[in-house]
Tab-separated table of C-alpha atoms in Angstrom:
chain	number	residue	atom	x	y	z
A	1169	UNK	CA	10.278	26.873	34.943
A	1170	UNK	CA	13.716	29.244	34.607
A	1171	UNK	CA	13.575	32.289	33.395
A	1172	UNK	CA	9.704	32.772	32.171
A	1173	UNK	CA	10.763	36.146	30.353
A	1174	UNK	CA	14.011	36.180	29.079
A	1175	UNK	CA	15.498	38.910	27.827
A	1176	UNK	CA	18.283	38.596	24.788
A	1177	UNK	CA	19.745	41.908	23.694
A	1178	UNK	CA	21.836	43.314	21.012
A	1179	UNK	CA	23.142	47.396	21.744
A	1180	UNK	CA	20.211	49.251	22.409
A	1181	UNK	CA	17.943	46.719	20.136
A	1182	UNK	CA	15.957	44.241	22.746
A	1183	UNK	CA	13.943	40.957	22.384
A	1184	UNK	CA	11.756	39.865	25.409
A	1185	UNK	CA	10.690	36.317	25.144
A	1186	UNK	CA	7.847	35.140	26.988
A	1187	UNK	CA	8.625	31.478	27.969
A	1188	UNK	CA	6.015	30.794	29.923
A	1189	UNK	CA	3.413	31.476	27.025
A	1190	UNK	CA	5.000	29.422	24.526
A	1191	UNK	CA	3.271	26.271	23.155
A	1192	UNK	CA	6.370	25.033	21.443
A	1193	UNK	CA	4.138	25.304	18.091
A	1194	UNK	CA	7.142	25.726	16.000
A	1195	UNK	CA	5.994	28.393	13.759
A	1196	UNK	CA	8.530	31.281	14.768
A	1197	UNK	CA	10.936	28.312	13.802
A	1198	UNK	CA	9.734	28.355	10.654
A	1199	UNK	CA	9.337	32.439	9.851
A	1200	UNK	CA	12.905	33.167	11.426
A	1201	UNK	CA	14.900	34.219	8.119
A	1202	UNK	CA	18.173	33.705	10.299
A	1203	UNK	CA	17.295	29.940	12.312
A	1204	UNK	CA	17.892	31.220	15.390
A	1205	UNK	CA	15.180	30.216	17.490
A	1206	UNK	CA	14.656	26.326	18.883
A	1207	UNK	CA	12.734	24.605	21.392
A	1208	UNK	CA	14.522	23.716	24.564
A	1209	UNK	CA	13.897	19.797	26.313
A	1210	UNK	CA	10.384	21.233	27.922
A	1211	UNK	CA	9.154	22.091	24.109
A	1212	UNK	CA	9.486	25.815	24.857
A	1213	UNK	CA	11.609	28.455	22.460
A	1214	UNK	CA	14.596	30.609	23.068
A	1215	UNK	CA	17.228	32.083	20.972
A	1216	UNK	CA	20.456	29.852	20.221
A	1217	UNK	CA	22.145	33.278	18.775
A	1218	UNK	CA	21.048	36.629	19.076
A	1219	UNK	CA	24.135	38.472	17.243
A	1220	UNK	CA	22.835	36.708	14.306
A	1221	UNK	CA	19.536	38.196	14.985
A	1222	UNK	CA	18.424	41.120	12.604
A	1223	UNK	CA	15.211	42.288	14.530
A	1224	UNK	CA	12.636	41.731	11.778
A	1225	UNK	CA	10.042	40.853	13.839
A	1226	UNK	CA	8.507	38.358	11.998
A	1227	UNK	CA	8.343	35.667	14.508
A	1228	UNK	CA	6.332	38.594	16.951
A	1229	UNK	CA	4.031	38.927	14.207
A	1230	UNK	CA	3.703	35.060	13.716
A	1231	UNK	CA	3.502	33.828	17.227
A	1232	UNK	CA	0.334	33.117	18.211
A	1233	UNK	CA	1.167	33.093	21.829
A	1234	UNK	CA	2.224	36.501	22.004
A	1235	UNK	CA	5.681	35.264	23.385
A	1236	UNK	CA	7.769	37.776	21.288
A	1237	UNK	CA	8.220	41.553	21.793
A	1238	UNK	CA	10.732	43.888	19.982
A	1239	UNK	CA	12.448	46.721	21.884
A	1240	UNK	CA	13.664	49.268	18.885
A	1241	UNK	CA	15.902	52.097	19.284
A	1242	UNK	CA	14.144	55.094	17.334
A	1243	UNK	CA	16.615	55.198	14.538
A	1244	UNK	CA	15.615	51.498	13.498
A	1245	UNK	CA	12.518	51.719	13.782
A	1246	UNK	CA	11.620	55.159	11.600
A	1247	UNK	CA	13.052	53.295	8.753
B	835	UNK	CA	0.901	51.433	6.030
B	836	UNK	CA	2.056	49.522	9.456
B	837	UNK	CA	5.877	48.179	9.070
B	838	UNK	CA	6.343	44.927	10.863
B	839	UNK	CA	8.359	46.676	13.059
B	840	UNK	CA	6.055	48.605	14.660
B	841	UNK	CA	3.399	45.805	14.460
B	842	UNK	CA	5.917	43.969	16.633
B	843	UNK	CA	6.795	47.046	18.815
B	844	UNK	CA	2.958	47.437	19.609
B	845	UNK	CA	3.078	43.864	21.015
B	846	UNK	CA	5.281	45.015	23.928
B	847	UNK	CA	3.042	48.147	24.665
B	848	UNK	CA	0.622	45.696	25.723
B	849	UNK	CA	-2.804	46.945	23.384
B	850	UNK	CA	-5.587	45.155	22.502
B	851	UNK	CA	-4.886	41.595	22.465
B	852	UNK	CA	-2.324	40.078	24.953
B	853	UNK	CA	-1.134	36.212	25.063
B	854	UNK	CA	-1.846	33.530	28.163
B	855	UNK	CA	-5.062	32.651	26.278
B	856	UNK	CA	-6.119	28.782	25.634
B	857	UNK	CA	-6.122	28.544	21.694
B	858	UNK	CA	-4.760	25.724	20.452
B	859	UNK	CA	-0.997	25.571	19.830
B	860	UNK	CA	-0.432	26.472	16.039
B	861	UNK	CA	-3.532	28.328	15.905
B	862	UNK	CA	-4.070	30.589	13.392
B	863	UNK	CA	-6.868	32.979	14.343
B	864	UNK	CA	-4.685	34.817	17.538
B	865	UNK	CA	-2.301	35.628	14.291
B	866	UNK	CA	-5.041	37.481	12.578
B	867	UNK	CA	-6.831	39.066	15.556
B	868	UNK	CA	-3.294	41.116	16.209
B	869	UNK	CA	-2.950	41.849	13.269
B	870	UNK	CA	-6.136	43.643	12.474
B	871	UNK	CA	-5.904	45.146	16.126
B	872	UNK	CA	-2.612	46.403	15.931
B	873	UNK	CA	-3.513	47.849	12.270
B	874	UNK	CA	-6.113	49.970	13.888
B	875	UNK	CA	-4.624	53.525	15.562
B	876	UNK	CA	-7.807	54.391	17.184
B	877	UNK	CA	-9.504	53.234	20.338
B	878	UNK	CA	-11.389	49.750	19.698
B	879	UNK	CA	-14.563	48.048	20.423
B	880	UNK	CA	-14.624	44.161	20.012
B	881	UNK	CA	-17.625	42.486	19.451
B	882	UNK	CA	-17.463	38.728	19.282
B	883	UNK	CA	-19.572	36.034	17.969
B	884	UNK	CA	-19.794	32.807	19.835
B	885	UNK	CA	-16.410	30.247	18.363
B	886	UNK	CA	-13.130	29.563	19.478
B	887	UNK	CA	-12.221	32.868	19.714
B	888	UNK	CA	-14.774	33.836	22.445
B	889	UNK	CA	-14.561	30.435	24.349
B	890	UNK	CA	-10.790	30.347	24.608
B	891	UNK	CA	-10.010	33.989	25.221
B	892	UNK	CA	-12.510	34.843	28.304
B	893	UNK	CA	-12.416	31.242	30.257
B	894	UNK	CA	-13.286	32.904	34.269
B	895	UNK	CA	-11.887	34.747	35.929
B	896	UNK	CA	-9.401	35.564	33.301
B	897	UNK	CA	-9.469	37.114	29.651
B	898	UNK	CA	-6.645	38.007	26.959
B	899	UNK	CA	-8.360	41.386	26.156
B	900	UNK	CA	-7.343	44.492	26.994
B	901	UNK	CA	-10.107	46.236	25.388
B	902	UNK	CA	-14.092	46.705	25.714
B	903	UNK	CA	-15.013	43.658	24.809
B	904	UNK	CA	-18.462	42.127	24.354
B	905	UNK	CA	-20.233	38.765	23.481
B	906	UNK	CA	-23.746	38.433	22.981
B	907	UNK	CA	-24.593	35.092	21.074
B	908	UNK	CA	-23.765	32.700	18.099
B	909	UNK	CA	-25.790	34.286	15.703
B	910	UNK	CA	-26.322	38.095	16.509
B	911	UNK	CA	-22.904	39.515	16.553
B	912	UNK	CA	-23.694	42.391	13.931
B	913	UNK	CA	-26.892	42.861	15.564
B	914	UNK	CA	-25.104	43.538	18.821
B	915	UNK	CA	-22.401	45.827	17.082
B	916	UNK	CA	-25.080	47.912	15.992
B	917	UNK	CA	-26.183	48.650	18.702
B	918	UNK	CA	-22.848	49.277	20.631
B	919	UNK	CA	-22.505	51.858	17.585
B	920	UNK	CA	-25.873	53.356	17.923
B	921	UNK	CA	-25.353	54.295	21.161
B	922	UNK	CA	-22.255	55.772	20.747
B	923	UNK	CA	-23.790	57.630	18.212
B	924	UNK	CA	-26.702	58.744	20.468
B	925	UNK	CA	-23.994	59.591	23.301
B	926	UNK	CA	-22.154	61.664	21.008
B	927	UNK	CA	-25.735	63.396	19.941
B	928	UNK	CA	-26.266	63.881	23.659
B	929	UNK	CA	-22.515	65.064	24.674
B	930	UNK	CA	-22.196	62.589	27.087
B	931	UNK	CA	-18.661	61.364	25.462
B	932	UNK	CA	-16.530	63.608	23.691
B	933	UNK	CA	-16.331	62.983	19.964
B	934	UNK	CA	-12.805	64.339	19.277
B	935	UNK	CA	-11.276	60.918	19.065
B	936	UNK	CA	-13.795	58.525	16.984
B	937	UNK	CA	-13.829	54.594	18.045
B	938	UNK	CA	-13.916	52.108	15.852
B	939	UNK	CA	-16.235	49.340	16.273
B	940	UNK	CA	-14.635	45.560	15.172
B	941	UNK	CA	-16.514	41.962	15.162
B	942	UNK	CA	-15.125	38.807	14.939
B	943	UNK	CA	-16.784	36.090	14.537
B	944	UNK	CA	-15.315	32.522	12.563
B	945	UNK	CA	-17.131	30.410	9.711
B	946	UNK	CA	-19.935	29.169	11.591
B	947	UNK	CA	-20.956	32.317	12.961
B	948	UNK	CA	-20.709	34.110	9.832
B	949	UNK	CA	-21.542	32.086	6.681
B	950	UNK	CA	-24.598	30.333	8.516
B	951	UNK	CA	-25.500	31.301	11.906
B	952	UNK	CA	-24.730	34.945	11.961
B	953	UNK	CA	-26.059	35.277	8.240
B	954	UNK	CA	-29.114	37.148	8.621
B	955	UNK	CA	-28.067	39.842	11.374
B	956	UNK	CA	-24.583	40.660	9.193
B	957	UNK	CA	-26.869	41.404	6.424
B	958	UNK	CA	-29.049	43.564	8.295
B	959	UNK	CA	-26.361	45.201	9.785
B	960	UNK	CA	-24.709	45.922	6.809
B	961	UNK	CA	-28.090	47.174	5.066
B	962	UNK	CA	-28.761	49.788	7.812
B	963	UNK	CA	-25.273	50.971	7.419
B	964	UNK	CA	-23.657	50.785	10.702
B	965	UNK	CA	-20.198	51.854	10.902
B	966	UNK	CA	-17.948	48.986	12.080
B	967	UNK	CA	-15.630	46.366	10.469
B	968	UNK	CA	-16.550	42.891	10.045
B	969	UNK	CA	-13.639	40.759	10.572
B	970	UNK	CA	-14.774	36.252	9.476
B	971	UNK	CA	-11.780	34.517	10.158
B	972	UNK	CA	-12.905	31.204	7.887
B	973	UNK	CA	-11.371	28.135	9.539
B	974	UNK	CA	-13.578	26.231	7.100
B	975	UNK	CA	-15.396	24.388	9.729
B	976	UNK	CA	-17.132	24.515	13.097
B	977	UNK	CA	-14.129	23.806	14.992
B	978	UNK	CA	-15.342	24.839	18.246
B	979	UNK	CA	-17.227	22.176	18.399
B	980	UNK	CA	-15.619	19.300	17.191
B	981	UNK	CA	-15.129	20.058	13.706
B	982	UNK	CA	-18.806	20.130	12.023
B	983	UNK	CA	-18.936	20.929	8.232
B	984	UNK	CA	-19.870	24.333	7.636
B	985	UNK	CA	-20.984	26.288	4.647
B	986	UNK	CA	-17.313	27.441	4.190
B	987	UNK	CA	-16.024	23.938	4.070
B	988	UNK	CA	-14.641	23.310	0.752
B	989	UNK	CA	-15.286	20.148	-1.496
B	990	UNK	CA	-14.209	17.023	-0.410
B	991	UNK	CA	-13.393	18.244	2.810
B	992	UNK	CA	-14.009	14.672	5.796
B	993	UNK	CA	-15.443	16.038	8.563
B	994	UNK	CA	-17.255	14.863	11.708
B	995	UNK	CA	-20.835	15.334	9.868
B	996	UNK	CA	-19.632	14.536	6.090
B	997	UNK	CA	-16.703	11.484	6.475
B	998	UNK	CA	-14.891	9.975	4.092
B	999	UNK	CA	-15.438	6.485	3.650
B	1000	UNK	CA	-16.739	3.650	0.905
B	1001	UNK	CA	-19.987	5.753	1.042
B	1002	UNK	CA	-19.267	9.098	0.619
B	1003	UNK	CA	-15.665	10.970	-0.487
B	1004	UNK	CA	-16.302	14.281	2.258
B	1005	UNK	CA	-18.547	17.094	1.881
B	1006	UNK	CA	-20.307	16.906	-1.544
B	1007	UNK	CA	-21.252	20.918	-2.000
B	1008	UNK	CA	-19.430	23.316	-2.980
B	1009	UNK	CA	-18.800	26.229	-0.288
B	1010	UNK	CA	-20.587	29.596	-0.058
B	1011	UNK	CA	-18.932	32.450	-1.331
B	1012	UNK	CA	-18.917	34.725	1.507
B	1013	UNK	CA	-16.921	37.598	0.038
B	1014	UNK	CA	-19.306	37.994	-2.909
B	1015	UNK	CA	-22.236	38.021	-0.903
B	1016	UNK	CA	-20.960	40.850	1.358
B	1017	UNK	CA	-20.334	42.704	-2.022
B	1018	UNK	CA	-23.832	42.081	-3.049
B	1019	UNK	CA	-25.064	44.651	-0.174
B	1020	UNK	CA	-23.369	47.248	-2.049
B	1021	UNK	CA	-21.093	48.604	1.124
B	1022	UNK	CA	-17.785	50.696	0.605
B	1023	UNK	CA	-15.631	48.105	1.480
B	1024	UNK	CA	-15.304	44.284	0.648
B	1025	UNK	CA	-12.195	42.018	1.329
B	1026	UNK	CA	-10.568	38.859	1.471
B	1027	UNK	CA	-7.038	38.405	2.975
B	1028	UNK	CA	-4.686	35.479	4.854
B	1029	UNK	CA	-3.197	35.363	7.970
B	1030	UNK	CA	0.117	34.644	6.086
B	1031	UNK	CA	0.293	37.553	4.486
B	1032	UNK	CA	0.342	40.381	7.201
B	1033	UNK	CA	0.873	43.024	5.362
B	1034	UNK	CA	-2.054	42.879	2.945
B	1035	UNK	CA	-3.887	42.314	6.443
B	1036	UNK	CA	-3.371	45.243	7.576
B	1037	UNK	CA	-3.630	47.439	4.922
B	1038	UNK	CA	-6.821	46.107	4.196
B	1039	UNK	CA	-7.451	46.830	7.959
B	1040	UNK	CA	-6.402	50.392	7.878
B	1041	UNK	CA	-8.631	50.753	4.474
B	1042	UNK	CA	-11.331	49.068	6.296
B	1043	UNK	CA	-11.270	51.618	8.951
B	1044	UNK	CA	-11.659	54.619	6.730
B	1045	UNK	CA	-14.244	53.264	4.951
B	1046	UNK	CA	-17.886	55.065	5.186
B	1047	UNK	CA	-20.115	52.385	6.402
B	1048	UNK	CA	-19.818	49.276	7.406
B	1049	UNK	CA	-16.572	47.198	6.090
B	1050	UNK	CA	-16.231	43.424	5.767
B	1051	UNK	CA	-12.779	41.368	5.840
B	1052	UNK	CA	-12.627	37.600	5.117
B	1053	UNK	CA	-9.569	35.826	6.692
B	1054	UNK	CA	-8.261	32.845	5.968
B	1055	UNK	CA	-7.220	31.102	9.136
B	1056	UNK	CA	-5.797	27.562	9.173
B	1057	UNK	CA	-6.658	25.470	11.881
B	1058	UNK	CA	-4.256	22.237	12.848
B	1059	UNK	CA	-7.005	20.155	14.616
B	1060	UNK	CA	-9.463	20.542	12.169
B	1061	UNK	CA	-7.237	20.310	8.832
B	1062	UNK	CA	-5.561	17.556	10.300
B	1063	UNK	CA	-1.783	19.382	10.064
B	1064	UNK	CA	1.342	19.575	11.992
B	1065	UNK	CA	0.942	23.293	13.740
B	1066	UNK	CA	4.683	24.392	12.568
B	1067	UNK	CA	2.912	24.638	9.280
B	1068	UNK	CA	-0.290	26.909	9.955
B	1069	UNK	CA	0.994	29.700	8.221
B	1070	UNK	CA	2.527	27.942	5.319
B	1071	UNK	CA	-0.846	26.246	4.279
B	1072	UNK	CA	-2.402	29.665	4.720
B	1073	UNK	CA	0.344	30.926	1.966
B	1074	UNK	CA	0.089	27.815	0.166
B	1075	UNK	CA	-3.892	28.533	0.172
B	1076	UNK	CA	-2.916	32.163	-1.524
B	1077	UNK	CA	-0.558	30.618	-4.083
B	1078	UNK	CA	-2.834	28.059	-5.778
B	1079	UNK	CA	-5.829	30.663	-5.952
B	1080	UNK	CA	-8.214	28.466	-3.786
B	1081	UNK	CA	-7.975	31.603	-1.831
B	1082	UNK	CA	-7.036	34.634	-3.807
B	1083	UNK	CA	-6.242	37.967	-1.878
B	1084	UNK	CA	-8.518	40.978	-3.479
B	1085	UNK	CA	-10.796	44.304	-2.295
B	1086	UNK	CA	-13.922	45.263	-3.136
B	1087	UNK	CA	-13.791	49.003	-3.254
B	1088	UNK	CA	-17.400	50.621	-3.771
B	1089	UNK	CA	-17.814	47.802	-6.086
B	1090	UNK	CA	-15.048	47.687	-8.215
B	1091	UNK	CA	-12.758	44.767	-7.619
B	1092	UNK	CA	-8.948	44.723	-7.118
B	1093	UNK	CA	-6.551	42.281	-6.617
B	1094	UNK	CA	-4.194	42.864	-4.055
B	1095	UNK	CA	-1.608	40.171	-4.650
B	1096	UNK	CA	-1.013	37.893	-7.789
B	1097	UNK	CA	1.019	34.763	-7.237
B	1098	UNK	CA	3.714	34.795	-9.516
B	1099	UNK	CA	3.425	30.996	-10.480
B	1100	UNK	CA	-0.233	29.376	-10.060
B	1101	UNK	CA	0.236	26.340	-8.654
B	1102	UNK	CA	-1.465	22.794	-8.567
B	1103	UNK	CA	-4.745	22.959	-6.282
B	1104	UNK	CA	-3.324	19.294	-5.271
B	1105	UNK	CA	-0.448	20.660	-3.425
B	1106	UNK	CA	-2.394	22.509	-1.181
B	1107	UNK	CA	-4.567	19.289	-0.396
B	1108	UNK	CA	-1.568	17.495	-0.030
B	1109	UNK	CA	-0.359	19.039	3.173
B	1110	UNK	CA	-4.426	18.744	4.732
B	1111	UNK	CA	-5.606	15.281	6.373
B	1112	UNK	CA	-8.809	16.549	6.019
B	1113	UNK	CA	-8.363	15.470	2.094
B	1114	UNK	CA	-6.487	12.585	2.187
B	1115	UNK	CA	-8.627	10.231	0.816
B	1116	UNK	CA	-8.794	12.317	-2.174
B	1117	UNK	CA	-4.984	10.865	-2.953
B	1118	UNK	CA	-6.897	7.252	-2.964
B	1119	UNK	CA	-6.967	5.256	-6.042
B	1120	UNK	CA	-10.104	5.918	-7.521
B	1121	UNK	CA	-11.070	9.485	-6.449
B	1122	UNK	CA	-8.908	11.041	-9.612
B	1123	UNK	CA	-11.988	12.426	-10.800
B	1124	UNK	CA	-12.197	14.496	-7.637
B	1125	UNK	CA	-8.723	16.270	-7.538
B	1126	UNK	CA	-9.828	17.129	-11.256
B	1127	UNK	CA	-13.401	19.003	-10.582
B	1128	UNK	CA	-12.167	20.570	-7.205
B	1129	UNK	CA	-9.211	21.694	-9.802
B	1130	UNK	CA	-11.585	23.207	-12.067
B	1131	UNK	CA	-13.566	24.910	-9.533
B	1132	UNK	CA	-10.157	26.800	-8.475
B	1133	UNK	CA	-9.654	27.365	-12.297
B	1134	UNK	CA	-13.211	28.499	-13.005
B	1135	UNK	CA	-13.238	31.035	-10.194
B	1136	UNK	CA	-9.866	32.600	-10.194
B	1137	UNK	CA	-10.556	33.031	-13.971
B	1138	UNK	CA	-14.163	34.795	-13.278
B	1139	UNK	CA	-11.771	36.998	-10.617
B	1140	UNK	CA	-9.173	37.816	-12.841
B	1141	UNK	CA	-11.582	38.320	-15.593
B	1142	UNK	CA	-13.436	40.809	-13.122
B	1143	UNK	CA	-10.644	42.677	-12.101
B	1144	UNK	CA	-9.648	43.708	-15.616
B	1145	UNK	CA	-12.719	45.075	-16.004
B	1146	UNK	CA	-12.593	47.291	-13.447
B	1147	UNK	CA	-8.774	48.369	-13.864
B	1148	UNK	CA	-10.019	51.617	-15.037
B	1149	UNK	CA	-11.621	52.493	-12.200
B	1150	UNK	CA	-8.214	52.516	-10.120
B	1151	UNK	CA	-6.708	54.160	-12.449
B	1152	UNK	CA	-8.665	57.169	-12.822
B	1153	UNK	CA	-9.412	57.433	-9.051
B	1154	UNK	CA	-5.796	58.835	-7.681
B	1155	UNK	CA	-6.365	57.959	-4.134
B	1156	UNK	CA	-9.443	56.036	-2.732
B	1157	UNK	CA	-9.277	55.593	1.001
């Protein structure tokens, strides 16, 4: 497979995506408040957009394949 | 109180729980088990009952856990957490192991191994008074095994062992109410939460933690093989589950109940079906009667709740901060 981990940043903000975990169960699809993420030809995700992205971290919460991590900057994340 | 944000931070540090494990895709119980792990600042112990959790997590040579883990059998879970936590105690006592940073001692087992198999040594458990937290997550079945009714499987429900068909309409009993029997043993804390709703998880989690005594949380987890749905939608049945009060979200706190989230529109128990294969032939002509009890059942109960929880209003109010 390309790229198992792919990494899609935005300034200091990160989001790793583990490709090689994903099931292509569609339920980050479904949580992403901005419809950024889709599944690519071999049913896995990655991000179509990832200046739209606001780095809620709702599809890491939701994914139960652990394929999403968030990389904060400390200013984000003390709010 | 966890943000998301650092729930979903906590994912990269790697913790408790970690991905590459064989659950099915659209799973819901991988959704809860982070949650309540990453809700928990401490050190953890895991203690698992026998169910999909255990079988699909640990296949040899490889396992998803980054943390002691341990599995005994189907139906002595509690018995085994016991005595993990009685011999921490006893190390302590001895000062074998330093007791500056306290571990925190968390079971999970699913339907089967709690409503029926695991029954006896929860209650025993929780009698005695060990200090752990008791984490069900209820996928209404025995799905581990190809999808067996359980005591947790709700009205109506086709399974392998109660079909649907011209001679029966699914299971014909009514299902146990866990939650109230886990209040019966009078422990500090008593809940019941969703894997859609993460952040009543894991408050519940963190509440469950400080509680004196053992501490008992009753997750709904959807599960797309057994309910017969499409896996983009595990955690929207889960919600949909919480919005039509088959599965309201409330805390038992020394007795005195709470509810933690009220939907703002109660909604038809037949939307919920709707979205389940499991109770499709309840749509057939015919079976209107059906739709109407299990409706009444929802009714009766989240009326009992509500009616409960008014009661016991005062109690929250006086106490200014419990936990």
């Amino acid at each position: 497979m390309k790229e198992p981990i792919k990494l899609y940043s935005q300034g200091e903000a990160q989001l790793r995506v583990r490709r090689d975990w994903c099931k292509g169960c569609d339920i980050c699809i479904n949580a992403c408040p901005k419809d950024i993420l889709k599944l690519d030809e071999t049913g896995r995700i990655f991000v179509t957009d990832i200046d739209k992205c606001i780095f809620c971290g709702i599809c890491a919460e939701r994914c139960p394949d652990f394929c999403f991590s968030l990389e904060l900057p400390e200013t984000i994340n003390s709010i | 109180m966890s943000t998301i944000k650092q729930l979903a931070k906590k994912e990269s540090e790697g913790k408790s729980f970690r991905g590459g494990h064989s659950l099915c895709r659209g799973c819901g119980i991988p959704i809860a088990v982070r949650t309540v792990l990453n809700s928990i600042d401490t050190p953890v112990v895991v203690i698992n009952a026998t169910g999909c959790l255990e079988v699909a997590t640990t296949r040899f040579p490889t396992t998803a856990w980054n943390v002691p883990w341990l599995h005994v059998a189907f139906e002595n879970a509690a018995a085994a957490a016991s005595g993990v936590e009685a011999a921490y105690k006893a190390l302590i006592k001895r000062g074998t192991i330093p007791d500056d940073e306290p571990i925190t001692f968390v079971v999970f087992g699913g339907d089967g191994g709690t409503y029926d198999i695991g029954l006896q040594s929860l209650s025993g458990a929780l009698e005695r008074g060990h200090q752990f937290i008791y984490v069900c997550y209820d996928n209404e079945a025995y799905m581990n095994t190809g999808i067996q009714r359980s005591s947790a499987t709700p009205f109506g429900a086709s399974t392998t062992t109660s079909p649907s068909g011209t001679e029966s309409f699914g299971k014909a009993q009514k299902r146990k109410d866990l939650t109230a029997i886990m209040e019966a043993h009078h422990i500090s804390y008593v809940a019941q939460s969703s894997i859609s709703h993460w952040h009543d998880l894991s408050t519940k989690t963190k509440k469950a933690a400080k509680a004196k005594g053992p501490a008992f949380i009753n997750v709904l987890s959807t599960c797309q093989l057994g309910w017969r749905h499409e896996p983009r939608d595990t955690v929207n049945i889960a919600r949909l589950a919480v919005e039509t009060c088959f599965w309201p979200l409330y805390e038992i706190i020394d007795g005195y109940y709470r509810l933690t989230h009220e939907p703002i529109e109660k909604r038809q128990i037949k939307t919920w079906l709707k979205t389940q294969g499991r109770f499709k032939h309840l749509f057939n002509n015919g079976n209107e009667y059906l739709l109407e009890e299990i409706q009444q059942d929802v009714d009766k109960n989240w009326n009992r709740l509500l009616e409960r929880c008014r009661q016991d209003a005062n109690y929250f109010e006086r106490q200014e901060a419990y936990f």
